[in-house]
């Protein structure tokens, strides 16, 4: 997502703890605003802010990462995990329902691992004129222990990806994803994937211009 937003010269993206408010001050308030927050942050403090956005009709894009866990402080449960802090079953609160209740008219949910769908959704949001929009990216964090609800709702295939060295042209496009499983050999000028680190998200497959990457075992 950051890769697709950073090329927009008239947009500032804010996505760190304590930095959301900076978008309302000079000089950032002169640009379009895209705010990115996790589901736990949304329930903790984001609801109040999004209420203000809806009330004031702010021209902002809010991206909520529905990753089913509290990623920034140690994987504690939150209203999106389906369990309370004691690990007991709890009410699973739907992000999109809450966003709609707050009065946001333009809401879309997308799989963030589908790069084409993600780009189309961002283009849709940036095309809004003088109205707020919300994008909900729905996929569980790759580091969490998947719950039975996660396994039932998502295709969590972690078969690792591999690089066909004969097809690889050494363009380093796959490295632009920032994936820690990817390696580049400066001598052979070829990429490779550390099998123990790959989680099979297939993002590198989607950005490779010569289809040199595939899931292990696929032909």
Coordinates of C-alpha atoms in Angstrom, one line a residue:
X1 CA 0.0 0.0 0.0
X2 CA 2.8 2.4 0.9
X3 CA 4.4 1.6 -2.5
X4 CA 1.2 2.8 -4.3
X5 CA 0.6 5.9 -2.2
X6 CA 4.1 7.4 -2.0
X7 CA 4.0 8.3 -5.7
X8 CA 1.1 10.6 -5.2
X9 CA 2.7 14.0 -4.7
X10 CA -0.3 15.7 -3.2
X11 CA -0.9 13.1 -0.5
X12 CA 0.6 12.5 3.0
X13 CA 0.3 9.1 4.6
X14 CA 0.3 8.9 8.4
X15 CA 0.5 5.6 10.2
X16 CA 2.4 5.7 13.5
X17 CA 1.4 6.0 17.1
X18 CA 1.0 9.6 18.0
X19 CA 1.5 10.8 14.4
X20 CA -2.1 10.8 13.3
X21 CA -2.7 14.3 14.7
X22 CA 0.2 15.7 12.7
X23 CA -2.0 15.7 9.6
X24 CA -4.1 18.5 11.0
X25 CA -1.2 20.9 11.4
X26 CA 0.9 22.9 8.9
X27 CA 2.3 22.1 6.5
X28 CA 0.7 18.6 6.2
X29 CA -2.8 20.0 6.3
X30 CA -2.3 21.4 2.8
X31 CA -2.3 18.0 1.4
X32 CA -4.8 15.1 1.1
X33 CA -4.6 12.9 4.1
X34 CA -4.4 9.1 4.3
X35 CA -4.4 7.6 7.8
X36 CA -3.4 4.0 8.4
X37 CA -4.2 2.2 11.7
X38 CA -4.6 -1.3 13.0
X39 CA -7.9 -2.8 14.2
X40 CA -6.8 -2.6 17.9
X41 CA -5.9 1.1 17.5
X42 CA -9.3 1.7 15.7
X43 CA -11.2 0.3 18.7
X44 CA -8.9 2.0 21.2
X45 CA -8.8 5.6 19.9
X46 CA -9.7 5.5 16.2
X47 CA -13.4 5.5 16.6
X48 CA -13.4 8.9 18.2
X49 CA -11.2 10.3 15.4
X50 CA -13.3 8.7 12.6
X51 CA -16.4 10.2 14.3
X52 CA -14.9 13.7 13.9
X53 CA -14.0 12.9 10.3
X54 CA -17.6 11.9 9.5
X55 CA -19.1 14.8 11.4
X56 CA -16.9 17.4 9.7
X57 CA -17.0 15.8 6.3
X58 CA -13.2 15.7 6.1
X59 CA -11.6 14.7 2.8
X60 CA -9.6 11.9 4.3
X61 CA -8.9 8.2 3.6
X62 CA -8.7 6.0 6.6
X63 CA -7.2 2.5 6.1
X64 CA -8.0 0.1 8.9
X65 CA -5.8 -3.0 9.0
X66 CA -8.1 -5.7 10.2
X67 CA -5.4 -8.2 11.2
X68 CA -7.2 -9.8 14.1
X69 CA -4.5 -9.0 16.7
X70 CA -2.8 -6.1 18.6
X71 CA 0.5 -6.1 16.6
X72 CA 2.2 -3.0 18.1
X73 CA 2.4 -4.1 21.8
X74 CA 2.7 -7.9 21.9
X75 CA -0.3 -9.7 20.3
X76 CA -2.9 -9.0 22.9
X77 CA -6.5 -9.8 22.1
X78 CA -8.9 -7.0 21.1
X79 CA -12.5 -6.8 19.9
X80 CA -11.6 -8.2 16.5
X81 CA -10.0 -11.5 17.8
X82 CA -13.1 -13.0 19.3
X83 CA -11.5 -13.5 22.6
X84 CA -11.0 -11.3 25.7
X85 CA -7.8 -10.6 27.5
X86 CA -8.2 -13.8 29.6
X87 CA -8.4 -15.9 26.4
X88 CA -12.1 -16.5 26.9
X89 CA -14.6 -16.4 23.9
X90 CA -15.9 -12.8 23.5
X91 CA -18.1 -10.9 21.1
X92 CA -16.4 -10.4 17.7
X93 CA -17.1 -6.8 16.7
X94 CA -17.3 -6.1 13.0
X95 CA -15.2 -3.1 11.9
X96 CA -17.3 -2.3 8.8
X97 CA -20.5 -2.3 10.8
X98 CA -19.0 0.2 13.3
X99 CA -17.7 2.4 10.4
X100 CA -21.1 2.4 8.8
X101 CA -22.8 3.4 12.1
X102 CA -20.4 6.3 12.4
X103 CA -21.9 7.7 9.2
X104 CA -19.1 6.9 6.7
X105 CA -20.9 6.4 3.3
X106 CA -17.9 5.1 1.3
X107 CA -16.5 1.9 2.7
X108 CA -14.7 -1.0 1.0
X109 CA -13.2 -4.2 2.4
X110 CA -10.3 -5.8 0.5
X111 CA -7.7 -8.6 0.8
X112 CA -4.4 -6.7 1.2
X113 CA -2.5 -9.6 -0.4
X114 CA -4.3 -9.1 -3.7
X115 CA -2.3 -6.2 -5.1
X116 CA -4.5 -5.6 -8.1
X117 CA -7.6 -5.3 -5.9
X118 CA -5.7 -3.1 -3.4
X119 CA -4.6 -0.7 -6.1
X120 CA -8.2 -0.5 -7.5
X121 CA -9.5 0.2 -4.0
X122 CA -7.0 3.0 -3.4
X123 CA -7.8 4.5 -6.8
X124 CA -11.4 4.4 -5.8
X125 CA -10.7 6.2 -2.5
X126 CA -8.5 8.9 -4.0
X127 CA -11.2 9.6 -6.6
X128 CA -13.6 10.8 -3.9
X129 CA -14.1 14.5 -3.9
X130 CA -14.6 16.3 -0.6
X131 CA -15.9 13.1 1.2
X132 CA -14.2 10.7 3.6
X133 CA -13.7 7.1 2.7
X134 CA -12.6 4.0 4.6
X135 CA -10.7 1.0 3.3
X136 CA -10.6 -2.1 5.5
X137 CA -7.8 -4.5 4.7
X138 CA -8.9 -7.9 6.1
X139 CA -6.3 -10.6 6.6
X140 CA -4.9 -12.1 9.9
X141 CA -1.4 -11.1 11.0
X142 CA 1.1 -13.7 9.7
X143 CA 2.8 -13.8 13.1
X144 CA -0.2 -14.6 15.2
X145 CA -1.4 -18.1 16.3
X146 CA -4.4 -18.6 14.1
X147 CA -7.7 -19.1 15.8
X148 CA -10.4 -21.5 14.6
X149 CA -12.2 -18.5 13.3
X150 CA -9.2 -17.4 11.2
X151 CA -8.8 -20.9 9.8
X152 CA -12.5 -21.1 8.9
X153 CA -12.6 -17.7 7.1
X154 CA -9.3 -17.4 5.4
X155 CA -7.3 -19.6 3.0
X156 CA -4.1 -19.7 5.2
X157 CA -1.9 -21.7 2.8
X158 CA 1.7 -21.1 4.0
X159 CA 3.4 -23.1 1.2
X160 CA 6.6 -21.1 0.6
X161 CA 7.4 -19.5 -2.8
X162 CA 10.5 -20.3 -4.8
X163 CA 12.4 -18.4 -7.5
X164 CA 13.3 -20.1 -10.8
X165 CA 16.9 -18.9 -11.3
X166 CA 16.7 -19.6 -15.0
X167 CA 13.8 -17.1 -15.4
X168 CA 15.0 -14.5 -12.9
X169 CA 16.4 -11.4 -14.6
X170 CA 17.8 -9.8 -11.5
X171 CA 15.5 -6.7 -11.7
X172 CA 15.0 -6.6 -7.9
X173 CA 11.3 -5.9 -8.2
X174 CA 10.5 -8.5 -5.7
X175 CA 12.9 -6.9 -3.2
X176 CA 10.8 -3.7 -3.3
X177 CA 8.1 -5.5 -1.3
X178 CA 10.4 -5.4 1.7
X179 CA 9.8 -9.1 2.5
X180 CA 12.6 -10.4 4.8
X181 CA 12.5 -13.8 3.2
X182 CA 13.9 -12.5 -0.1
X183 CA 17.6 -12.6 -0.8
X184 CA 19.7 -11.1 -3.7
X185 CA 23.0 -12.5 -4.8
X186 CA 25.2 -9.7 -6.2
X187 CA 27.5 -12.2 -7.9
X188 CA 24.8 -14.2 -9.8
X189 CA 22.5 -11.2 -9.9
X190 CA 19.6 -13.5 -9.0
X191 CA 17.0 -13.4 -6.3
X192 CA 16.1 -16.3 -4.0
X193 CA 13.7 -17.0 -1.1
X194 CA 14.6 -18.3 2.3
X195 CA 12.2 -21.2 2.7
X196 CA 12.1 -21.0 6.5
X197 CA 11.1 -17.3 6.4
X198 CA 8.5 -17.4 3.6
X199 CA 4.9 -17.4 4.7
X200 CA 3.5 -18.0 1.2
X201 CA 1.7 -14.6 0.9
X202 CA 2.5 -14.6 -2.9
X203 CA 3.0 -10.8 -3.0
X204 CA 6.4 -11.3 -4.7
X205 CA 4.8 -13.5 -7.3
X206 CA 2.4 -10.7 -8.2
X207 CA 5.2 -8.1 -8.7
X208 CA 7.6 -10.3 -10.7
X209 CA 7.5 -9.1 -14.3
X210 CA 8.7 -12.4 -15.8
X211 CA 6.7 -14.9 -13.6
X212 CA 9.9 -16.3 -12.2
X213 CA 8.3 -17.0 -8.8
X214 CA 5.8 -19.7 -7.9
X215 CA 4.6 -21.7 -4.9
X216 CA 6.8 -24.6 -4.1
X217 CA 5.4 -27.7 -5.8
X218 CA 3.5 -25.8 -8.5
X219 CA 4.4 -26.2 -12.1

